[in-house]
mmCIF file with all atom_site columns, C-alpha atoms in Angstrom:
data_model
loop_
_atom_site.group_PDB
_atom_site.id
_atom_site.type_symbol
_atom_site.label_atom_id
_atom_site.label_alt_id
_atom_site.label_comp_id
_atom_site.label_asym_id
_atom_site.label_entity_id
_atom_site.label_seq_id
_atom_site.pdbx_PDB_ins_code
_atom_site.Cartn_x
_atom_site.Cartn_y
_atom_site.Cartn_z
_atom_site.occupancy
_atom_site.B_iso_or_equiv
_atom_site.pdbx_formal_charge
_atom_site.auth_seq_id
_atom_site.auth_comp_id
_atom_site.auth_asym_id
_atom_site.auth_atom_id
_atom_site.pdbx_PDB_model_num
ATOM 1   C CA . UNK X 1 1   ? 62.064 175.639 -13.498 1.00 92.00 ? 351 UNK X CA 1
ATOM 2   C CA . UNK X 1 2   ? 58.815 175.860 -11.111 1.00 93.00 ? 352 UNK X CA 1
ATOM 3   C CA . UNK X 1 3   ? 56.707 172.986 -12.122 1.00 96.00 ? 353 UNK X CA 1
ATOM 4   C CA . UNK X 1 4   ? 52.536 172.981 -10.877 1.00 97.00 ? 354 UNK X CA 1
ATOM 5   C CA . UNK X 1 5   ? 50.766 170.066 -11.248 1.00 97.00 ? 355 UNK X CA 1
ATOM 6   C CA . UNK X 1 6   ? 46.852 170.004 -10.604 1.00 98.00 ? 356 UNK X CA 1
ATOM 7   C CA . UNK X 1 7   ? 45.932 167.379 -8.942  1.00 97.00 ? 357 UNK X CA 1
ATOM 8   C CA . UNK X 1 8   ? 42.407 166.071 -9.593  1.00 97.00 ? 358 UNK X CA 1
ATOM 9   C CA . UNK X 1 9   ? 39.544 163.132 -8.079  1.00 95.00 ? 359 UNK X CA 1
ATOM 10  C CA . UNK X 1 10  ? 36.290 161.954 -9.481  1.00 92.00 ? 360 UNK X CA 1
ATOM 11  C CA . UNK X 1 11  ? 34.567 165.563 -9.322  1.00 92.00 ? 361 UNK X CA 1
ATOM 12  C CA . UNK X 1 12  ? 37.478 167.583 -11.050 1.00 94.00 ? 362 UNK X CA 1
ATOM 13  C CA . UNK X 1 13  ? 40.338 170.065 -10.115 1.00 96.00 ? 363 UNK X CA 1
ATOM 14  C CA . UNK X 1 14  ? 40.762 169.134 -6.054  1.00 97.00 ? 364 UNK X CA 1
ATOM 15  C CA . UNK X 1 15  ? 44.361 170.501 -5.691  1.00 98.00 ? 365 UNK X CA 1
ATOM 16  C CA . UNK X 1 16  ? 47.236 172.973 -6.914  1.00 98.00 ? 366 UNK X CA 1
ATOM 17  C CA . UNK X 1 17  ? 50.998 171.722 -6.247  1.00 97.00 ? 367 UNK X CA 1
ATOM 18  C CA . UNK X 1 18  ? 53.196 174.137 -7.005  1.00 97.00 ? 368 UNK X CA 1
ATOM 19  C CA . UNK X 1 19  ? 57.339 173.284 -6.871  1.00 95.00 ? 369 UNK X CA 1
ATOM 20  C CA . UNK X 1 20  ? 60.910 174.526 -7.373  1.00 91.00 ? 370 UNK X CA 1
ATOM 21  C CA . UNK X 1 21  ? 62.249 177.681 -8.176  1.00 89.00 ? 371 UNK X CA 1
ATOM 22  C CA . UNK X 1 22  ? 61.579 179.702 -12.191 1.00 91.00 ? 372 UNK X CA 1
ATOM 23  C CA . UNK X 1 23  ? 64.859 180.653 -12.848 1.00 86.00 ? 373 UNK X CA 1
ATOM 24  C CA . UNK X 1 24  ? 63.606 183.647 -14.538 1.00 90.00 ? 374 UNK X CA 1
ATOM 25  C CA . UNK X 1 25  ? 65.822 186.046 -12.414 1.00 90.00 ? 375 UNK X CA 1
ATOM 26  C CA . UNK X 1 26  ? 68.251 186.054 -9.594  1.00 83.00 ? 376 UNK X CA 1
ATOM 27  C CA . UNK X 1 27  ? 66.283 185.597 -6.058  1.00 80.00 ? 377 UNK X CA 1
ATOM 28  C CA . UNK X 1 28  ? 63.829 188.465 -5.526  1.00 84.00 ? 378 UNK X CA 1
ATOM 29  C CA . UNK X 1 29  ? 63.663 189.520 -8.836  1.00 91.00 ? 379 UNK X CA 1
ATOM 30  C CA . UNK X 1 30  ? 62.210 186.347 -10.809 1.00 90.00 ? 380 UNK X CA 1
ATOM 31  C CA . UNK X 1 31  ? 58.737 187.993 -12.036 1.00 94.00 ? 381 UNK X CA 1
ATOM 32  C CA . UNK X 1 32  ? 57.692 184.108 -12.671 1.00 94.00 ? 382 UNK X CA 1
ATOM 33  C CA . UNK X 1 33  ? 57.816 183.072 -9.622  1.00 92.00 ? 383 UNK X CA 1
ATOM 34  C CA . UNK X 1 34  ? 56.707 186.016 -7.705  1.00 94.00 ? 384 UNK X CA 1
ATOM 35  C CA . UNK X 1 35  ? 53.391 185.457 -9.795  1.00 96.00 ? 385 UNK X CA 1
ATOM 36  C CA . UNK X 1 36  ? 53.146 181.784 -8.786  1.00 95.00 ? 386 UNK X CA 1
ATOM 37  C CA . UNK X 1 37  ? 54.028 182.174 -5.321  1.00 94.00 ? 387 UNK X CA 1
ATOM 38  C CA . UNK X 1 38  ? 50.881 185.348 -5.487  1.00 96.00 ? 388 UNK X CA 1
ATOM 39  C CA . UNK X 1 39  ? 48.608 183.021 -7.145  1.00 97.00 ? 389 UNK X CA 1
ATOM 40  C CA . UNK X 1 40  ? 48.713 179.179 -4.855  1.00 97.00 ? 390 UNK X CA 1
ATOM 41  C CA . UNK X 1 41  ? 48.658 182.068 -1.722  1.00 97.00 ? 391 UNK X CA 1
ATOM 42  C CA . UNK X 1 42  ? 45.766 183.672 -3.133  1.00 97.00 ? 392 UNK X CA 1
ATOM 43  C CA . UNK X 1 43  ? 44.104 180.117 -3.696  1.00 97.00 ? 393 UNK X CA 1
ATOM 44  C CA . UNK X 1 44  ? 44.727 179.765 -0.982  1.00 97.00 ? 394 UNK X CA 1
ATOM 45  C CA . UNK X 1 45  ? 43.999 182.784 0.804   1.00 97.00 ? 395 UNK X CA 1
ATOM 46  C CA . UNK X 1 46  ? 40.144 182.787 -1.220  1.00 97.00 ? 396 UNK X CA 1
ATOM 47  C CA . UNK X 1 47  ? 39.077 179.480 -0.137  1.00 97.00 ? 397 UNK X CA 1
ATOM 48  C CA . UNK X 1 48  ? 39.478 180.191 3.323   1.00 96.00 ? 398 UNK X CA 1
ATOM 49  C CA . UNK X 1 49  ? 37.958 184.005 2.775   1.00 97.00 ? 399 UNK X CA 1
ATOM 50  C CA . UNK X 1 50  ? 35.640 184.109 0.422   1.00 95.00 ? 400 UNK X CA 1
ATOM 51  C CA . UNK X 1 51  ? 34.332 180.362 0.470   1.00 95.00 ? 401 UNK X CA 1
ATOM 52  C CA . UNK X 1 52  ? 34.396 180.172 3.764   1.00 95.00 ? 402 UNK X CA 1
ATOM 53  C CA . UNK X 1 53  ? 36.625 176.677 3.555   1.00 96.00 ? 403 UNK X CA 1
ATOM 54  C CA . UNK X 1 54  ? 39.928 175.518 5.202   1.00 96.00 ? 404 UNK X CA 1
ATOM 55  C CA . UNK X 1 55  ? 41.680 174.357 2.859   1.00 97.00 ? 405 UNK X CA 1
ATOM 56  C CA . UNK X 1 56  ? 44.470 172.011 3.219   1.00 97.00 ? 406 UNK X CA 1
ATOM 57  C CA . UNK X 1 57  ? 48.295 173.345 2.763   1.00 97.00 ? 407 UNK X CA 1
ATOM 58  C CA . UNK X 1 58  ? 51.167 171.605 2.945   1.00 96.00 ? 408 UNK X CA 1
ATOM 59  C CA . UNK X 1 59  ? 54.895 173.882 2.411   1.00 94.00 ? 409 UNK X CA 1
ATOM 60  C CA . UNK X 1 60  ? 58.070 172.682 2.547   1.00 93.00 ? 410 UNK X CA 1
ATOM 61  C CA . UNK X 1 61  ? 60.942 175.274 2.077   1.00 89.00 ? 411 UNK X CA 1
ATOM 62  C CA . UNK X 1 62  ? 63.976 172.817 0.908   1.00 87.00 ? 412 UNK X CA 1
ATOM 63  C CA . UNK X 1 63  ? 62.863 171.249 -1.920  1.00 87.00 ? 413 UNK X CA 1
ATOM 64  C CA . UNK X 1 64  ? 60.550 174.462 -2.889  1.00 89.00 ? 414 UNK X CA 1
ATOM 65  C CA . UNK X 1 65  ? 56.758 173.162 -2.423  1.00 94.00 ? 415 UNK X CA 1
ATOM 66  C CA . UNK X 1 66  ? 53.313 174.489 -1.447  1.00 96.00 ? 416 UNK X CA 1
ATOM 67  C CA . UNK X 1 67  ? 50.145 172.630 -2.190  1.00 97.00 ? 417 UNK X CA 1
ATOM 68  C CA . UNK X 1 68  ? 46.640 173.958 -1.301  1.00 98.00 ? 418 UNK X CA 1
ATOM 69  C CA . UNK X 1 69  ? 43.964 171.208 -1.844  1.00 98.00 ? 419 UNK X CA 1
ATOM 70  C CA . UNK X 1 70  ? 40.408 170.301 -0.745  1.00 97.00 ? 420 UNK X CA 1
ATOM 71  C CA . UNK X 1 71  ? 39.052 169.649 2.219   1.00 96.00 ? 421 UNK X CA 1
ATOM 72  C CA . UNK X 1 72  ? 36.756 166.087 1.932   1.00 93.00 ? 422 UNK X CA 1
ATOM 73  C CA . UNK X 1 73  ? 32.782 166.165 3.221   1.00 94.00 ? 423 UNK X CA 1
ATOM 74  C CA . UNK X 1 74  ? 31.606 169.624 1.610   1.00 95.00 ? 424 UNK X CA 1
ATOM 75  C CA . UNK X 1 75  ? 28.496 170.871 1.415   1.00 96.00 ? 425 UNK X CA 1
ATOM 76  C CA . UNK X 1 76  ? 27.814 170.823 -2.523  1.00 95.00 ? 426 UNK X CA 1
ATOM 77  C CA . UNK X 1 77  ? 27.526 174.639 -2.097  1.00 96.00 ? 427 UNK X CA 1
ATOM 78  C CA . UNK X 1 78  ? 31.290 174.669 -1.026  1.00 96.00 ? 428 UNK X CA 1
ATOM 79  C CA . UNK X 1 79  ? 32.232 172.225 -3.103  1.00 95.00 ? 429 UNK X CA 1
ATOM 80  C CA . UNK X 1 80  ? 31.400 174.269 -5.838  1.00 95.00 ? 430 UNK X CA 1
ATOM 81  C CA . UNK X 1 81  ? 32.108 177.596 -5.148  1.00 97.00 ? 431 UNK X CA 1
ATOM 82  C CA . UNK X 1 82  ? 35.518 176.184 -3.968  1.00 97.00 ? 432 UNK X CA 1
ATOM 83  C CA . UNK X 1 83  ? 36.123 174.804 -7.307  1.00 96.00 ? 433 UNK X CA 1
ATOM 84  C CA . UNK X 1 84  ? 35.293 177.617 -9.266  1.00 97.00 ? 434 UNK X CA 1
ATOM 85  C CA . UNK X 1 85  ? 38.379 179.589 -6.839  1.00 98.00 ? 435 UNK X CA 1
ATOM 86  C CA . UNK X 1 86  ? 40.861 176.734 -7.799  1.00 98.00 ? 436 UNK X CA 1
ATOM 87  C CA . UNK X 1 87  ? 39.674 177.107 -11.589 1.00 97.00 ? 437 UNK X CA 1
ATOM 88  C CA . UNK X 1 88  ? 40.955 180.648 -11.642 1.00 98.00 ? 438 UNK X CA 1
ATOM 89  C CA . UNK X 1 89  ? 44.469 179.951 -9.830  1.00 98.00 ? 439 UNK X CA 1
ATOM 90  C CA . UNK X 1 90  ? 44.114 177.179 -12.798 1.00 98.00 ? 440 UNK X CA 1
ATOM 91  C CA . UNK X 1 91  ? 43.503 179.499 -15.847 1.00 98.00 ? 441 UNK X CA 1
ATOM 92  C CA . UNK X 1 92  ? 45.973 181.886 -14.238 1.00 98.00 ? 442 UNK X CA 1
ATOM 93  C CA . UNK X 1 93  ? 48.644 179.192 -13.780 1.00 97.00 ? 443 UNK X CA 1
ATOM 94  C CA . UNK X 1 94  ? 48.058 177.856 -17.625 1.00 98.00 ? 444 UNK X CA 1
ATOM 95  C CA . UNK X 1 95  ? 48.433 181.916 -18.938 1.00 97.00 ? 445 UNK X CA 1
ATOM 96  C CA . UNK X 1 96  ? 50.858 182.461 -17.175 1.00 96.00 ? 446 UNK X CA 1
ATOM 97  C CA . UNK X 1 97  ? 53.016 178.848 -18.752 1.00 97.00 ? 447 UNK X CA 1
ATOM 98  C CA . UNK X 1 98  ? 51.935 180.217 -21.682 1.00 97.00 ? 448 UNK X CA 1
ATOM 99  C CA . UNK X 1 99  ? 53.800 183.468 -20.997 1.00 96.00 ? 449 UNK X CA 1
ATOM 100 C CA . UNK X 1 100 ? 56.964 181.872 -20.133 1.00 96.00 ? 450 UNK X CA 1
ATOM 101 C CA . UNK X 1 101 ? 56.704 178.332 -21.012 1.00 96.00 ? 451 UNK X CA 1
ATOM 102 C CA . UNK X 1 102 ? 61.102 177.967 -20.020 1.00 95.00 ? 452 UNK X CA 1
ATOM 103 C CA . UNK X 1 103 ? 60.198 178.828 -16.540 1.00 95.00 ? 453 UNK X CA 1
ATOM 104 C CA . UNK X 1 104 ? 56.939 177.092 -15.985 1.00 95.00 ? 454 UNK X CA 1
ATOM 105 C CA . UNK X 1 105 ? 56.057 173.530 -16.343 1.00 96.00 ? 455 UNK X CA 1
ATOM 106 C CA . UNK X 1 106 ? 52.101 172.208 -15.894 1.00 96.00 ? 456 UNK X CA 1
ATOM 107 C CA . UNK X 1 107 ? 52.162 168.918 -15.116 1.00 90.00 ? 457 UNK X CA 1
#
């Protein structure tokens, strides 16, 4: 199962961690893993290319994990834009979890 953890601070969503394999289908054919990978990668890329913010990205192959988090010291405008991007990705993960609850868990 893929686990998605929403990281929060006093001002709201500040990061997303995705870990594990969904197990929906064999590797390379798993649409749930593909959807989760696209969402977290798009989130990181949008923070940088759309909002102009370099996110803190951590990843590992064993165990499989990628985390995208906001850096400190953002201006109010940059923080707003970054949190909108994170909330958009959050909604995407919630939608996947609703469609495939046996394969993607939200924490």
